[in-house]
Amino acid sequence: MTPHQGEVRPNTFAAPPLAAHELSPASATRPKEIDTSVLFWVGAIVLGLFSVVLSFLVIDQAALDEVRTKALAENPSITAEQYDATLNTVKFVGAGLLVVVYGLWLMFVLFMRSGKNWARILLAVLSGLWLVTTLLGIGGAGGIGIVLDVIQIALVVGAVYFMFRPNANAYFAPRRVG
């Protein structure tokens, strides 16, 4: 039997309809704790990007030259031009990957801001991993790098703290309509 003109056949493979509480936003208003957390996150991201730019500006050229000389002496089949091209490629690919990581970080912050609890949990877990790796490498940063790392650590810890305040927890709690 064929459907009549204008008649819609039900799709037997379609997902079930969403419940009313799944269609409504988590809360009508976002608590100030979430906005504060977002500001802390954005500060940490901006500071991280600044650190990347700063690391390119203050890179120790003498140390790079020493590594270059040693690498060329140990492997005479590599020309100086090949070494320089490889080093520049590594620098730009590394910087590009960091920009992508910071972009993803910002995306998760925006998802968290809109009430997605999974993003809040992901940010908390990734922050813990980031914190461990940052603390393990903080001594190698030197001078201004240590100061920037400490400020960024404080911003990330503050952001996580505000994400889990009681008002923030209520914002992420599932809501029942009706």
CSV table of C-alpha atoms in Angstrom, one decimal:
chain,number,residue,atom,x,y,z
A,1,MET,CA,0.0,0.0,0.0
A,2,THR,CA,1.5,3.4,-0.9
A,3,PRO,CA,1.0,6.6,1.1
A,4,HIS,CA,-1.5,9.1,-0.2
A,5,GLN,CA,-0.4,12.5,-1.5
A,6,GLY,CA,0.9,14.6,1.4
A,7,GLU,CA,0.7,11.8,3.9
A,8,VAL,CA,3.9,11.3,5.9
A,9,ARG,CA,5.0,7.8,6.8
A,10,PRO,CA,6.6,7.3,10.2
A,11,ASN,CA,10.3,6.5,10.1
A,12,THR,CA,10.8,3.3,11.9
A,13,PHE,CA,14.5,4.0,12.3
A,14,ALA,CA,14.1,7.4,13.9
A,15,ALA,CA,15.2,8.1,17.4
A,16,PRO,CA,12.5,8.4,20.0
A,17,PRO,CA,11.2,11.9,20.7
A,18,LEU,CA,12.9,13.9,23.4
A,19,ALA,CA,11.2,14.4,26.8
A,20,ALA,CA,10.2,17.9,27.8
A,21,HIS,CA,13.0,18.3,30.3
A,22,GLU,CA,15.5,17.4,27.6
A,23,LEU,CA,14.3,20.3,25.4
A,24,SER,CA,14.4,23.0,28.1
A,25,PRO,CA,17.6,24.8,29.0
A,26,ALA,CA,19.3,23.8,32.2
A,27,SER,CA,18.3,27.0,33.9
A,28,ALA,CA,16.8,30.3,32.9
A,29,THR,CA,19.7,32.3,34.2
A,30,ARG,CA,23.3,31.4,34.3
A,31,PRO,CA,24.8,32.0,37.8
A,32,LYS,CA,27.6,34.5,38.3
A,33,GLU,CA,29.9,31.7,39.3
A,34,ILE,CA,29.8,30.3,35.8
A,35,ASP,CA,30.5,33.7,34.3
A,36,THR,CA,33.4,34.1,36.8
A,37,SER,CA,34.7,30.6,35.8
A,38,VAL,CA,34.5,31.6,32.1
A,39,LEU,CA,36.5,34.8,32.8
A,40,PHE,CA,39.2,32.7,34.6
A,41,TRP,CA,39.3,30.2,31.7
A,42,VAL,CA,39.6,32.9,29.1
A,43,GLY,CA,42.4,34.5,31.2
A,44,ALA,CA,44.2,31.2,31.3
A,45,ILE,CA,43.8,30.7,27.6
A,46,VAL,CA,45.0,34.2,26.7
A,47,LEU,CA,48.0,33.8,29.1
A,48,GLY,CA,48.9,30.5,27.5
A,49,LEU,CA,48.8,32.0,24.0
A,50,PHE,CA,50.9,34.9,25.3
A,51,SER,CA,53.4,32.4,26.7
A,52,VAL,CA,53.7,30.6,23.4
A,53,VAL,CA,54.4,33.9,21.6
A,54,LEU,CA,56.8,35.0,24.3
A,55,SER,CA,58.7,31.7,24.0
A,56,PHE,CA,59.3,32.3,20.3
A,57,LEU,CA,60.5,35.8,21.1
A,58,VAL,CA,63.0,35.0,23.8
A,59,ILE,CA,64.2,31.7,22.5
A,60,ASP,CA,67.9,31.1,23.4
A,61,GLN,CA,69.6,31.4,20.0
A,62,ALA,CA,72.9,30.5,21.4
A,63,ALA,CA,71.6,27.2,22.7
A,64,LEU,CA,69.9,26.5,19.3
A,65,ASP,CA,73.1,27.2,17.5
A,66,GLU,CA,75.0,24.8,19.8
A,67,VAL,CA,72.4,22.0,19.2
A,68,ARG,CA,72.6,22.8,15.4
A,69,THR,CA,76.4,22.5,15.4
A,70,LYS,CA,76.3,19.3,17.4
A,71,ALA,CA,73.6,17.8,15.1
A,72,LEU,CA,75.4,18.7,11.9
A,73,ALA,CA,78.7,17.2,13.3
A,74,GLU,CA,77.0,13.9,14.3
A,75,ASN,CA,75.2,13.5,11.0
A,76,PRO,CA,77.2,14.8,8.1
A,77,SER,CA,74.5,13.7,5.6
A,78,ILE,CA,72.2,16.5,6.8
A,79,THR,CA,72.9,19.9,5.3
A,80,ALA,CA,72.6,23.1,7.3
A,81,GLU,CA,69.6,24.1,5.1
A,82,GLN,CA,67.9,20.8,5.8
A,83,TYR,CA,68.4,21.2,9.6
A,84,ASP,CA,67.1,24.8,9.5
A,85,ALA,CA,64.1,23.8,7.4
A,86,THR,CA,63.3,21.0,9.8
A,87,LEU,CA,63.7,23.2,12.9
A,88,ASN,CA,61.4,25.9,11.4
A,89,THR,CA,58.8,23.2,10.5
A,90,VAL,CA,58.9,21.8,14.0
A,91,LYS,CA,58.4,25.3,15.5
A,92,PHE,CA,55.5,26.2,13.3
A,93,VAL,CA,53.8,22.8,13.6
A,94,GLY,CA,54.2,22.9,17.3
A,95,ALA,CA,52.8,26.4,17.5
A,96,GLY,CA,49.9,25.5,15.3
A,97,LEU,CA,49.1,22.5,17.4
A,98,LEU,CA,49.1,24.7,20.5
A,99,VAL,CA,46.7,27.1,18.9
A,100,VAL,CA,44.4,24.2,18.0
A,101,VAL,CA,44.6,22.9,21.6
A,102,TYR,CA,43.8,26.4,23.0
A,103,GLY,CA,40.9,26.7,20.5
A,104,LEU,CA,39.5,23.4,21.7
A,105,TRP,CA,39.9,24.5,25.3
A,106,LEU,CA,37.9,27.6,24.5
A,107,MET,CA,35.2,25.6,22.8
A,108,PHE,CA,34.8,23.3,25.8
A,109,VAL,CA,34.6,26.5,28.0
A,110,LEU,CA,31.8,27.8,25.8
A,111,PHE,CA,30.0,24.4,26.0
A,112,MET,CA,30.3,24.5,29.8
A,113,ARG,CA,29.0,28.1,29.8
A,114,SER,CA,25.9,27.0,27.9
A,115,GLY,CA,25.1,24.4,30.6
A,116,LYS,CA,26.7,21.2,29.2
A,117,ASN,CA,27.8,19.2,32.2
A,118,TRP,CA,30.0,16.8,30.1
A,119,ALA,CA,32.1,19.9,29.2
A,120,ARG,CA,32.4,20.9,32.8
A,121,ILE,CA,33.6,17.4,33.7
A,122,LEU,CA,36.0,17.3,30.8
A,123,LEU,CA,37.5,20.6,31.7
A,124,ALA,CA,38.0,19.4,35.3
A,125,VAL,CA,39.7,16.2,34.2
A,126,LEU,CA,41.9,17.9,31.6
A,127,SER,CA,42.7,20.6,34.1
A,128,GLY,CA,44.0,18.0,36.6
A,129,LEU,CA,46.2,16.4,33.9
A,130,TRP,CA,47.4,19.8,32.7
A,131,LEU,CA,48.2,20.8,36.3
A,132,VAL,CA,50.3,17.8,36.9
A,133,THR,CA,52.3,18.2,33.7
A,134,THR,CA,52.7,22.0,34.4
A,135,LEU,CA,53.9,21.4,37.9
A,136,LEU,CA,56.4,18.8,36.8
A,137,GLY,CA,57.9,21.2,34.2
A,138,ILE,CA,57.6,24.5,36.0
A,139,GLY,CA,61.3,24.7,36.9
A,140,GLY,CA,62.5,24.5,33.2
A,141,ALA,CA,60.5,27.6,32.2
A,142,GLY,CA,62.9,30.0,33.8
A,143,GLY,CA,62.3,33.6,35.1
A,144,ILE,CA,59.2,35.1,33.5
A,145,GLY,CA,58.0,31.6,32.4
A,146,ILE,CA,57.7,30.5,36.0
A,147,VAL,CA,55.7,33.6,36.9
A,148,LEU,CA,53.4,33.1,33.9
A,149,ASP,CA,53.0,29.4,34.8
A,150,VAL,CA,52.1,30.3,38.4
A,151,ILE,CA,49.5,32.8,37.3
A,152,GLN,CA,48.0,30.4,34.8
A,153,ILE,CA,47.8,27.7,37.5
A,154,ALA,CA,46.0,30.1,39.7
A,155,LEU,CA,43.5,31.0,36.9
A,156,VAL,CA,42.8,27.3,36.1
A,157,VAL,CA,42.4,26.3,39.8
A,158,GLY,CA,40.0,29.3,40.2
A,159,ALA,CA,38.0,28.4,37.1
A,160,VAL,CA,37.5,24.8,38.3
A,161,TYR,CA,36.6,26.1,41.8
A,162,PHE,CA,33.9,28.4,40.4
A,163,MET,CA,32.6,25.6,38.1
A,164,PHE,CA,31.8,23.5,41.1
A,165,ARG,CA,30.2,26.0,43.5
A,166,PRO,CA,26.7,25.2,44.8
A,167,ASN,CA,25.0,27.6,42.4
A,168,ALA,CA,27.0,26.2,39.5
A,169,ASN,CA,26.1,22.7,40.5
A,170,ALA,CA,22.4,23.6,40.4
A,171,TYR,CA,22.9,25.1,37.0
A,172,PHE,CA,24.1,21.8,35.6
A,173,ALA,CA,21.6,19.7,37.5
A,174,PRO,CA,18.9,18.0,35.2
A,175,ARG,CA,15.6,19.8,35.3
A,176,ARG,CA,12.1,18.3,35.1
A,177,VAL,CA,9.4,20.3,33.4
A,178,GLY,CA,5.8,19.9,34.5
